[in-house]
Coordinates of C-alpha atoms and ligand atoms in Angstrom, one line a residue:
M25 CA 48.1 15.6 77.2
K26 CA 46.8 12.0 77.0
Y27 CA 46.9 10.2 73.7
E28 CA 45.3 7.1 72.3
A29 CA 46.4 4.9 69.5
V30 CA 44.2 3.9 66.6
I31 CA 45.2 0.6 65.0
G32 CA 44.1 -1.3 61.9
L33 CA 45.5 -4.5 60.5
E34 CA 45.9 -6.0 57.0
V35 CA 46.5 -9.7 57.2
H36 CA 47.5 -11.8 54.2
T37 CA 46.9 -15.6 54.5
Q38 CA 47.6 -18.3 52.0
V39 CA 44.6 -20.5 51.3
R40 CA 45.1 -24.2 51.5
T41 CA 44.2 -25.7 48.1
Q42 CA 45.6 -28.6 46.0
T43 CA 46.6 -26.3 43.2
K44 CA 47.4 -22.6 42.6
I45 CA 44.7 -20.0 42.0
F46 CA 45.0 -19.6 38.2
C47 CA 46.9 -22.6 37.0
G48 CA 47.3 -26.3 37.8
C49 CA 50.7 -26.1 39.6
R50 CA 50.7 -27.7 43.1
N51 CA 50.2 -25.4 46.1
E52 CA 52.8 -26.8 48.5
Y53 CA 55.5 -25.5 50.8
G54 CA 59.1 -26.7 50.8
A55 CA 59.5 -28.0 47.3
G56 CA 62.8 -27.2 45.5
P57 CA 63.0 -23.7 44.0
N58 CA 61.1 -23.2 40.8
T59 CA 59.7 -26.7 40.6
N60 CA 56.0 -25.9 41.0
V61 CA 55.9 -23.6 38.0
C62 CA 54.3 -23.3 34.6
P63 CA 54.0 -20.6 31.9
I64 CA 50.9 -19.1 33.7
C65 CA 52.5 -18.6 37.1
L66 CA 55.8 -17.6 35.5
G67 CA 53.9 -14.8 33.7
Y68 CA 54.6 -15.7 30.1
P69 CA 52.8 -13.5 27.6
G70 CA 49.7 -14.9 25.9
V71 CA 48.7 -17.5 28.5
L72 CA 45.2 -17.7 29.9
P73 CA 44.5 -18.0 33.7
V74 CA 41.7 -20.2 34.8
M75 CA 40.1 -19.6 38.3
N76 CA 40.4 -22.2 41.0
R77 CA 36.9 -22.4 42.4
E78 CA 38.1 -24.0 45.7
A79 CA 40.1 -20.9 46.5
V80 CA 36.9 -18.8 46.2
R81 CA 35.0 -21.3 48.3
Q82 CA 37.6 -21.2 51.1
T83 CA 37.4 -17.4 51.1
I84 CA 33.6 -17.6 51.4
V85 CA 34.1 -20.0 54.3
A86 CA 36.4 -17.4 56.0
G87 CA 33.9 -14.7 55.3
L88 CA 31.0 -16.7 56.8
A89 CA 33.1 -17.6 59.9
C90 CA 33.6 -13.9 60.5
G91 CA 30.0 -12.9 59.8
C92 CA 30.8 -11.1 56.6
E93 CA 28.3 -10.3 53.9
I94 CA 29.2 -12.5 50.8
A95 CA 28.9 -10.7 47.5
S96 CA 26.8 -12.4 44.9
Y97 CA 28.9 -10.9 42.2
C98 CA 32.6 -10.0 42.3
K99 CA 35.4 -9.6 39.8
W100 CA 39.2 -9.8 39.2
D101 CA 41.3 -6.7 38.7
R102 CA 44.8 -6.1 37.7
K103 CA 47.0 -4.3 40.2
N104 CA 49.8 -2.8 38.1
Y105 CA 53.3 -2.4 39.4
Y106 CA 56.8 -3.4 38.4
Y107 CA 58.8 -5.7 40.6
P108 CA 61.1 -8.7 39.9
D109 CA 58.9 -11.1 41.8
M110 CA 56.1 -10.5 39.3
P111 CA 57.2 -10.7 35.7
K112 CA 53.8 -10.0 34.1
N113 CA 53.9 -6.6 35.9
Y114 CA 50.5 -6.9 37.5
Q115 CA 49.0 -8.9 40.2
I116 CA 45.6 -10.4 39.9
S117 CA 43.6 -9.1 42.8
Q118 CA 40.2 -7.7 43.7
F119 CA 39.7 -3.9 43.8
D120 CA 36.2 -2.5 44.3
L121 CA 34.2 -5.7 44.4
P122 CA 35.7 -8.1 47.0
I123 CA 34.2 -11.5 47.9
C124 CA 33.5 -10.6 51.5
L125 CA 32.3 -7.3 53.1
G126 CA 32.0 -6.3 56.7
G127 CA 32.1 -8.9 59.4
E128 CA 33.9 -9.0 62.8
V129 CA 36.4 -10.9 64.9
P130 CA 35.6 -11.4 68.6
I131 CA 38.6 -10.9 70.8
T132 CA 38.9 -12.4 74.3
G133 CA 41.4 -13.9 76.7
K134 CA 44.7 -12.2 77.3
G135 CA 46.9 -9.8 75.4
F136 CA 50.6 -10.2 74.9
S137 CA 51.3 -8.7 78.3
G138 CA 49.1 -11.3 80.0
E139 CA 46.5 -8.6 80.9
P140 CA 43.0 -9.9 80.6
M141 CA 41.3 -8.5 77.5
R142 CA 38.1 -6.5 77.4
E143 CA 35.9 -8.8 75.4
R144 CA 34.7 -7.1 72.2
N145 CA 34.4 -7.4 68.4
I146 CA 36.9 -6.0 66.0
A147 CA 35.1 -4.9 62.8
L148 CA 36.3 -6.0 59.4
T149 CA 36.2 -3.9 56.3
R150 CA 36.6 -6.7 53.7
I151 CA 38.2 -9.9 52.7
H152 CA 39.4 -10.3 49.1
L153 CA 41.3 -12.9 47.2
E154 CA 44.4 -12.4 45.1
E155 CA 47.4 -14.3 43.8
D156 CA 50.6 -14.4 45.9
V157 CA 53.8 -13.2 44.2
A158 CA 57.1 -15.0 43.9
K159 CA 59.6 -15.0 46.8
S160 CA 62.9 -13.1 46.4
T161 CA 65.9 -14.2 48.5
H162 CA 68.9 -11.9 48.8
L163 CA 72.2 -13.6 49.6
G164 CA 75.2 -11.2 49.7
R165 CA 75.4 -9.6 46.3
S166 CA 73.1 -11.9 44.5
S167 CA 69.4 -12.4 44.6
G168 CA 67.2 -15.4 43.7
V169 CA 63.5 -15.6 42.8
D170 CA 61.4 -18.6 43.6
F171 CA 58.2 -18.8 41.6
N172 CA 56.7 -21.7 43.6
R173 CA 55.0 -19.1 45.7
A174 CA 53.7 -17.1 42.7
G175 CA 50.0 -17.9 42.1
I176 CA 49.3 -19.4 45.5
P177 CA 45.8 -18.1 46.5
L178 CA 46.2 -15.3 49.1
M179 CA 43.4 -13.9 51.2
E180 CA 43.7 -10.3 52.4
I181 CA 41.7 -9.6 55.5
V182 CA 41.4 -5.9 56.3
S183 CA 40.2 -4.7 59.6
E184 CA 38.6 -1.3 60.5
P185 CA 40.9 1.0 62.6
D186 CA 39.2 -0.5 65.6
M187 CA 42.0 -1.5 68.0
R188 CA 43.3 0.9 70.6
T189 CA 46.3 -1.0 72.1
P190 CA 49.1 -3.3 70.9
D191 CA 47.5 -5.9 73.2
E192 CA 44.2 -5.7 71.3
A193 CA 46.1 -6.1 68.0
Y194 CA 47.9 -9.1 69.4
A195 CA 44.6 -10.7 70.6
Y196 CA 43.0 -9.9 67.2
L197 CA 45.8 -11.7 65.3
N198 CA 45.5 -14.7 67.6
A199 CA 41.7 -14.8 67.2
L200 CA 41.9 -14.5 63.4
K201 CA 44.5 -17.3 63.3
Q202 CA 42.2 -19.4 65.4
I203 CA 39.2 -18.9 63.1
L204 CA 41.3 -19.8 60.0
E205 CA 42.7 -22.9 61.7
Y206 CA 39.3 -24.1 62.9
A207 CA 37.9 -23.6 59.3
D208 CA 40.9 -25.5 58.0
I209 CA 41.8 -22.7 55.6
S210 CA 45.4 -22.3 56.7
D211 CA 48.0 -23.4 59.3
C212 CA 48.8 -19.6 59.5
D213 CA 52.5 -20.5 60.0
M214 CA 54.3 -17.1 59.8
E215 CA 57.7 -18.7 59.5
K216 CA 56.5 -20.4 56.3
G217 CA 55.0 -17.1 55.0
Q218 CA 51.5 -18.6 55.3
M219 CA 50.4 -15.6 57.2
R220 CA 51.8 -12.0 57.0
C221 CA 50.6 -8.8 58.5
D222 CA 51.0 -5.1 58.1
V223 CA 49.7 -2.6 60.6
N224 CA 48.4 0.9 60.3
V225 CA 48.7 3.1 63.4
S226 CA 48.1 6.7 64.3
V227 CA 47.8 8.5 67.6
R228 CA 45.4 11.3 68.7
P229 CA 44.6 13.2 71.9
V230 CA 42.0 11.3 73.9
G231 CA 38.6 12.8 73.1
Q232 CA 39.5 13.9 69.6
T233 CA 37.3 12.1 67.0
K234 CA 39.3 13.0 63.9
L235 CA 41.9 10.4 63.1
G236 CA 45.6 11.3 63.2
T237 CA 47.9 10.7 60.3
K238 CA 48.4 7.0 59.8
I239 CA 51.7 5.2 59.4
E240 CA 51.9 1.8 57.9
I241 CA 54.5 -0.7 59.2
K242 CA 55.6 -3.6 57.2
N243 CA 58.0 -6.5 57.7
L244 CA 56.4 -7.9 60.8
N245 CA 57.3 -11.6 61.0
S246 CA 55.5 -12.7 64.2
F247 CA 52.6 -11.6 66.4
R248 CA 55.1 -10.7 69.0
T249 CA 57.0 -8.5 66.6
A250 CA 53.7 -6.8 65.6
H251 CA 53.1 -6.1 69.3
R252 CA 56.6 -4.8 69.8
A253 CA 56.6 -2.6 66.7
L254 CA 53.2 -1.1 67.7
E255 CA 54.5 -0.2 71.2
Y256 CA 57.6 1.4 69.7
E257 CA 55.7 3.3 67.0
I258 CA 53.0 4.6 69.3
E259 CA 55.7 6.0 71.7
R260 CA 57.6 7.5 68.7
Q261 CA 54.5 9.2 67.4
I262 CA 53.5 10.6 70.8
D263 CA 57.1 12.0 71.2
V264 CA 56.9 13.8 67.8
L265 CA 53.6 15.3 68.6
E266 CA 54.6 16.3 72.2
E267 CA 57.6 18.1 70.7
G268 CA 55.3 20.2 68.5
G269 CA 56.0 18.2 65.4
S270 CA 53.5 16.6 63.0
M271 CA 53.3 13.3 61.3
R272 CA 53.4 12.7 57.5
Q273 CA 51.8 9.7 55.9
E274 CA 54.5 7.1 55.2
T275 CA 55.3 3.5 55.2
R276 CA 57.9 2.3 57.7
R277 CA 59.8 -0.9 58.1
W278 CA 60.4 -2.7 61.3
D279 CA 64.0 -3.7 62.0
D280 CA 64.3 -6.6 64.4
E281 CA 68.0 -5.9 65.2
E282 CA 67.5 -2.2 65.9
E283 CA 64.1 -2.8 67.5
A284 CA 62.9 0.3 65.7
T285 CA 61.0 1.4 62.7
S286 CA 62.5 3.4 59.8
V287 CA 61.0 5.1 56.7
M288 CA 60.5 2.9 53.7
R289 CA 58.6 5.3 51.5
T290 CA 56.5 8.5 51.9
K291 CA 53.2 9.4 50.4
E292 CA 54.8 11.5 47.7
N293 CA 56.2 8.4 46.1
A294 CA 53.2 6.2 46.9
Q295 CA 52.2 3.9 44.1
D296 CA 49.3 4.4 41.8
Y297 CA 48.3 0.9 40.9
R298 CA 45.9 1.8 38.1
Y299 CA 43.5 -1.0 38.8
F300 CA 41.4 -2.2 35.9
P301 CA 39.3 -5.3 35.4
D302 CA 41.2 -8.4 34.2
P303 CA 39.9 -9.1 30.7
D304 CA 41.1 -12.7 30.8
L305 CA 38.9 -13.7 33.8
M306 CA 35.1 -14.0 34.1
P307 CA 33.5 -12.2 37.0
V308 CA 32.6 -14.6 39.9
E309 CA 28.9 -15.2 40.6
V310 CA 28.1 -16.7 44.0
S311 CA 24.7 -18.3 43.6
A312 CA 22.3 -18.6 46.5
E313 CA 22.6 -22.4 46.2
W314 CA 26.4 -22.3 46.4
L315 CA 26.4 -20.0 49.3
E316 CA 23.9 -22.3 51.1
E317 CA 26.0 -25.3 50.4
V318 CA 29.1 -23.6 51.8
R319 CA 27.1 -22.4 54.8
S320 CA 25.9 -25.9 55.6
S321 CA 29.5 -27.3 55.5
L322 CA 30.8 -24.7 58.1
V323 CA 32.4 -26.0 61.3
E324 CA 31.7 -24.4 64.7
T325 CA 33.7 -21.2 65.2
P326 CA 36.1 -21.0 68.1
H327 CA 34.0 -18.4 69.9
A328 CA 30.8 -20.4 69.5
R329 CA 32.6 -23.5 70.8
R330 CA 33.9 -21.5 73.8
A331 CA 30.4 -20.4 74.7
R332 CA 29.1 -23.9 74.2
F333 CA 31.7 -25.5 76.4
V334 CA 30.8 -23.2 79.3
E335 CA 27.1 -24.0 78.8
Q336 CA 27.3 -27.7 78.1
Y337 CA 30.1 -28.8 80.5
G338 CA 29.7 -26.3 83.3
I339 CA 33.4 -25.2 83.0
T340 CA 34.7 -21.6 83.6
D341 CA 35.3 -19.1 80.8
Y342 CA 39.0 -19.4 81.5
D343 CA 39.0 -23.2 81.2
A344 CA 36.9 -22.9 78.0
D345 CA 39.4 -20.4 76.6
V346 CA 42.4 -22.8 77.2
L347 CA 40.6 -25.8 75.9
T348 CA 39.4 -24.1 72.7
H349 CA 42.7 -22.3 71.9
E350 CA 43.6 -25.1 69.5
K351 CA 40.9 -27.1 67.8
A352 CA 42.7 -30.3 68.5
T353 CA 42.6 -29.6 72.3
G354 CA 38.9 -29.0 72.2
D355 CA 38.3 -32.2 70.2
Y356 CA 40.4 -34.1 72.7
F357 CA 38.4 -32.7 75.6
E358 CA 35.1 -33.5 74.1
Q359 CA 36.1 -37.1 73.3
A360 CA 37.5 -37.6 76.9
A361 CA 34.4 -36.0 78.5
Q362 CA 32.0 -38.0 76.4
G363 CA 29.6 -39.7 78.8
R364 CA 31.6 -38.8 81.9
K365 CA 29.8 -37.6 85.1
K366 CA 32.3 -34.8 85.8
P367 CA 33.5 -33.1 82.6
K368 CA 34.9 -30.4 84.9
A369 CA 37.4 -33.0 86.3
V370 CA 38.4 -34.0 82.8
A371 CA 38.9 -30.3 81.9
N372 CA 41.1 -29.9 85.0
W373 CA 43.1 -33.0 84.3
I374 CA 43.8 -31.9 80.7
Q375 CA 45.0 -28.5 81.8
T376 CA 47.0 -29.4 84.9
E377 CA 48.5 -32.8 83.9
L378 CA 48.2 -33.6 80.2
L379 CA 49.1 -30.3 78.4
G380 CA 52.2 -29.7 80.6
A381 CA 53.4 -33.3 80.2
L382 CA 53.0 -33.2 76.4
S383 CA 54.7 -29.9 76.0
K384 CA 57.6 -31.2 78.2
R385 CA 57.9 -34.1 75.7
G386 CA 57.5 -31.8 72.7
I387 CA 54.4 -33.8 71.6
H388 CA 51.3 -32.2 70.1
I389 CA 48.0 -33.1 71.6
S390 CA 46.9 -34.7 68.4
D391 CA 49.7 -37.3 68.8
S392 CA 49.2 -37.8 72.5
P393 CA 50.2 -41.3 73.6
V394 CA 47.2 -41.2 76.0
S395 CA 44.1 -41.2 73.9
P396 CA 41.1 -39.2 75.0
Q397 CA 39.3 -42.5 75.6
A398 CA 42.2 -43.8 77.8
L399 CA 42.2 -40.6 79.8
G400 CA 38.4 -40.9 80.2
E401 CA 38.9 -44.4 81.6
L402 CA 41.4 -43.1 84.2
M403 CA 38.9 -40.4 85.2
D404 CA 36.3 -43.2 85.7
L405 CA 38.7 -45.1 88.0
I406 CA 39.1 -41.9 90.1
E407 CA 35.4 -41.2 90.1
A408 CA 34.6 -44.8 91.2
G409 CA 37.2 -44.6 94.0
T410 CA 39.3 -47.4 92.5
V411 CA 42.4 -45.2 92.7
S412 CA 43.1 -42.1 94.7
G413 CA 43.9 -38.8 93.0
K414 CA 47.5 -39.1 94.0
I415 CA 48.0 -42.6 92.7
A416 CA 46.2 -41.6 89.5
K417 CA 49.0 -39.2 88.8
D418 CA 51.5 -42.0 88.9
V419 CA 49.3 -44.2 86.7
F420 CA 49.0 -41.3 84.3
A421 CA 52.8 -40.9 84.0
E422 CA 53.0 -44.6 83.3
M423 CA 50.3 -44.3 80.6
L424 CA 52.2 -41.5 78.9
D425 CA 55.4 -43.6 78.9
T426 CA 53.9 -46.9 77.8
G427 CA 50.6 -46.2 76.3
T428 CA 49.1 -48.9 78.5
S429 CA 45.5 -48.5 79.8
A430 CA 44.9 -47.2 83.3
A431 CA 43.0 -50.4 84.3
A432 CA 45.9 -52.6 83.2
I433 CA 48.5 -50.5 85.1
V434 CA 46.4 -50.5 88.3
K435 CA 45.8 -54.2 88.2
E436 CA 49.4 -55.1 87.3
K437 CA 50.9 -52.9 90.1
G438 CA 48.2 -53.6 92.6
L439 CA 47.4 -49.9 93.0
E440 CA 43.7 -50.2 93.8
Q441 CA 42.7 -47.9 96.4
V442 CA 42.0 -49.7 99.7
S443 CA 38.4 -49.0 100.7
D444 CA 38.2 -52.1 102.9
T445 CA 37.2 -50.9 106.4
G446 CA 39.0 -53.7 108.1
A447 CA 42.3 -53.1 106.4
I448 CA 42.2 -49.3 107.1
E449 CA 41.1 -49.8 110.7
G450 CA 44.3 -51.6 111.5
M451 CA 46.4 -48.8 110.1
V452 CA 44.3 -46.2 111.9
D453 CA 44.8 -47.9 115.2
D454 CA 48.5 -48.0 114.6
A455 CA 48.6 -44.3 113.8
I456 CA 46.7 -43.4 117.0
A457 CA 48.9 -45.6 119.1
G458 CA 52.1 -44.3 117.7
N459 CA 51.4 -40.6 117.7
E460 CA 50.2 -39.6 121.2
K461 CA 51.2 -36.0 120.8
A462 CA 49.1 -35.4 117.6
V463 CA 46.2 -37.3 119.2
Q464 CA 46.4 -35.1 122.3
E465 CA 46.5 -31.9 120.2
Y466 CA 43.5 -33.0 118.3
K467 CA 41.6 -33.8 121.5
D468 CA 42.6 -30.3 122.8
G469 CA 40.7 -28.8 119.9
N470 CA 43.4 -28.4 117.2
G471 CA 41.3 -29.8 114.3
K472 CA 44.3 -29.6 112.0
A473 CA 46.3 -32.2 114.0
I474 CA 44.2 -34.9 112.4
Q475 CA 46.0 -34.2 109.0
F476 CA 49.2 -35.5 110.6
L477 CA 47.4 -38.8 111.5
V478 CA 45.9 -39.0 108.0
G479 CA 49.3 -38.6 106.5
H480 CA 50.6 -41.4 108.7
V481 CA 48.0 -43.8 107.5
M482 CA 48.4 -42.8 103.8
K483 CA 52.1 -43.4 104.1
A484 CA 51.6 -46.8 105.8
S485 CA 49.2 -47.8 102.9
R486 CA 51.7 -46.5 100.3
G487 CA 49.1 -44.0 99.2
K488 CA 46.4 -46.6 98.5
A489 CA 44.1 -46.0 101.5
N490 CA 40.9 -44.2 100.6
P491 CA 41.6 -40.8 102.3
K492 CA 37.9 -40.1 102.9
M493 CA 37.5 -43.3 104.8
V494 CA 40.7 -42.7 106.8
V495 CA 39.4 -39.4 108.0
E496 CA 36.0 -40.9 108.9
L497 CA 37.6 -43.8 110.8
L498 CA 40.0 -41.5 112.7
K499 CA 37.2 -39.2 113.7
S500 CA 35.0 -42.1 114.8
R501 CA 37.9 -43.3 117.0
L502 CA 38.9 -39.9 118.5
D503 CA 35.6 -37.9 118.8
Ligands
ZN620 ZN1 51.6 -22.6 37.3

């Protein structure tokens, strides 16, 4: 029998704000343990939380970027459970009335395996806002709790069970991260816990419409791990079904060492959170004016930018995909291409020369020693025929090392392309006189033999002769 997987994701992302969601403590990463704390985020009895409007605004931004419907009225609920990382024994979250409903995330490009993705939209169920809990660290036989994380605004983005392969889940995570980065909501650094994800997965025979029993997997610390865990779990579930077994609803944990999932808890001991509205917090009303104001501040989404790049600059879908992967790369490209005749050439140069050179040096494009304007000027020199493409690469290497402008390097080192007919003619004559064999081959009809002569002239000119003129002059002599 053939099976298909049904995958849904729950992604938690910390929202970048100055202060925490219900108190005035700083929202920052890396401070000493329990330094950004106060009675509210430590969960003292009798304190009153006050909502941070900016966290709500950022969640509306995320919702609009994903095409969600934004609720005009939503409220805060208490999710009750007991755990050492949450001393007030409930987490302030949103239950039945989240800020954002519906929406979708377009996936494109390549999956983890490098296979091109079928372009499509993954539907969202909702996005709601809640407070993050403290972070527990276990060291040998002792454990520590750091409350700096407690109360950081946390968005939960829930997808529909819309994905069918681990590759699609991987592409979805990347697309979501890209949207949140573009909107400046979060850096989505999983190592810093800024983004966390749980997956739900079930399998069913192809053709069956009823969903199989879903298994939740937790403890996924990277997109790669999510992909790996899904691959493992799908295979495991198919094996169970093939052997005549059945699945029971449970939560499993991914073990990086074992490269396997194991049972964490089953449905029988699943928690009942007994949600109820938080009496300390007012419901949130999103007025039409506020929504309009947020909408007018939105930046272009990555998929809109991708489409615009293809349309406006005449570059391929693939190029647009690479150039919009990070917002900074797209910004760089647009500044470098500004006013240039051949934006396609700029796009190529960034992809073939700049990105590789920067990654070799471990430099992010936003810190590139060659500014977009400086790269644009180099492209102008190539376009005007002042330097050959080959020489331009040497000039570019020098620009990277020294930060000097292309024009200054070309002038200082005398690298101008030689387009003076007289000067090239002399070298062409020498090449013809010194290479009788190649000349004869060319005259006998081997068109390729001319390349040997071109190479000879280029070498004699130390790469500076205008190759187009060399070919023309050789042909005018030999034909
Ligand atoms: Zn606090």
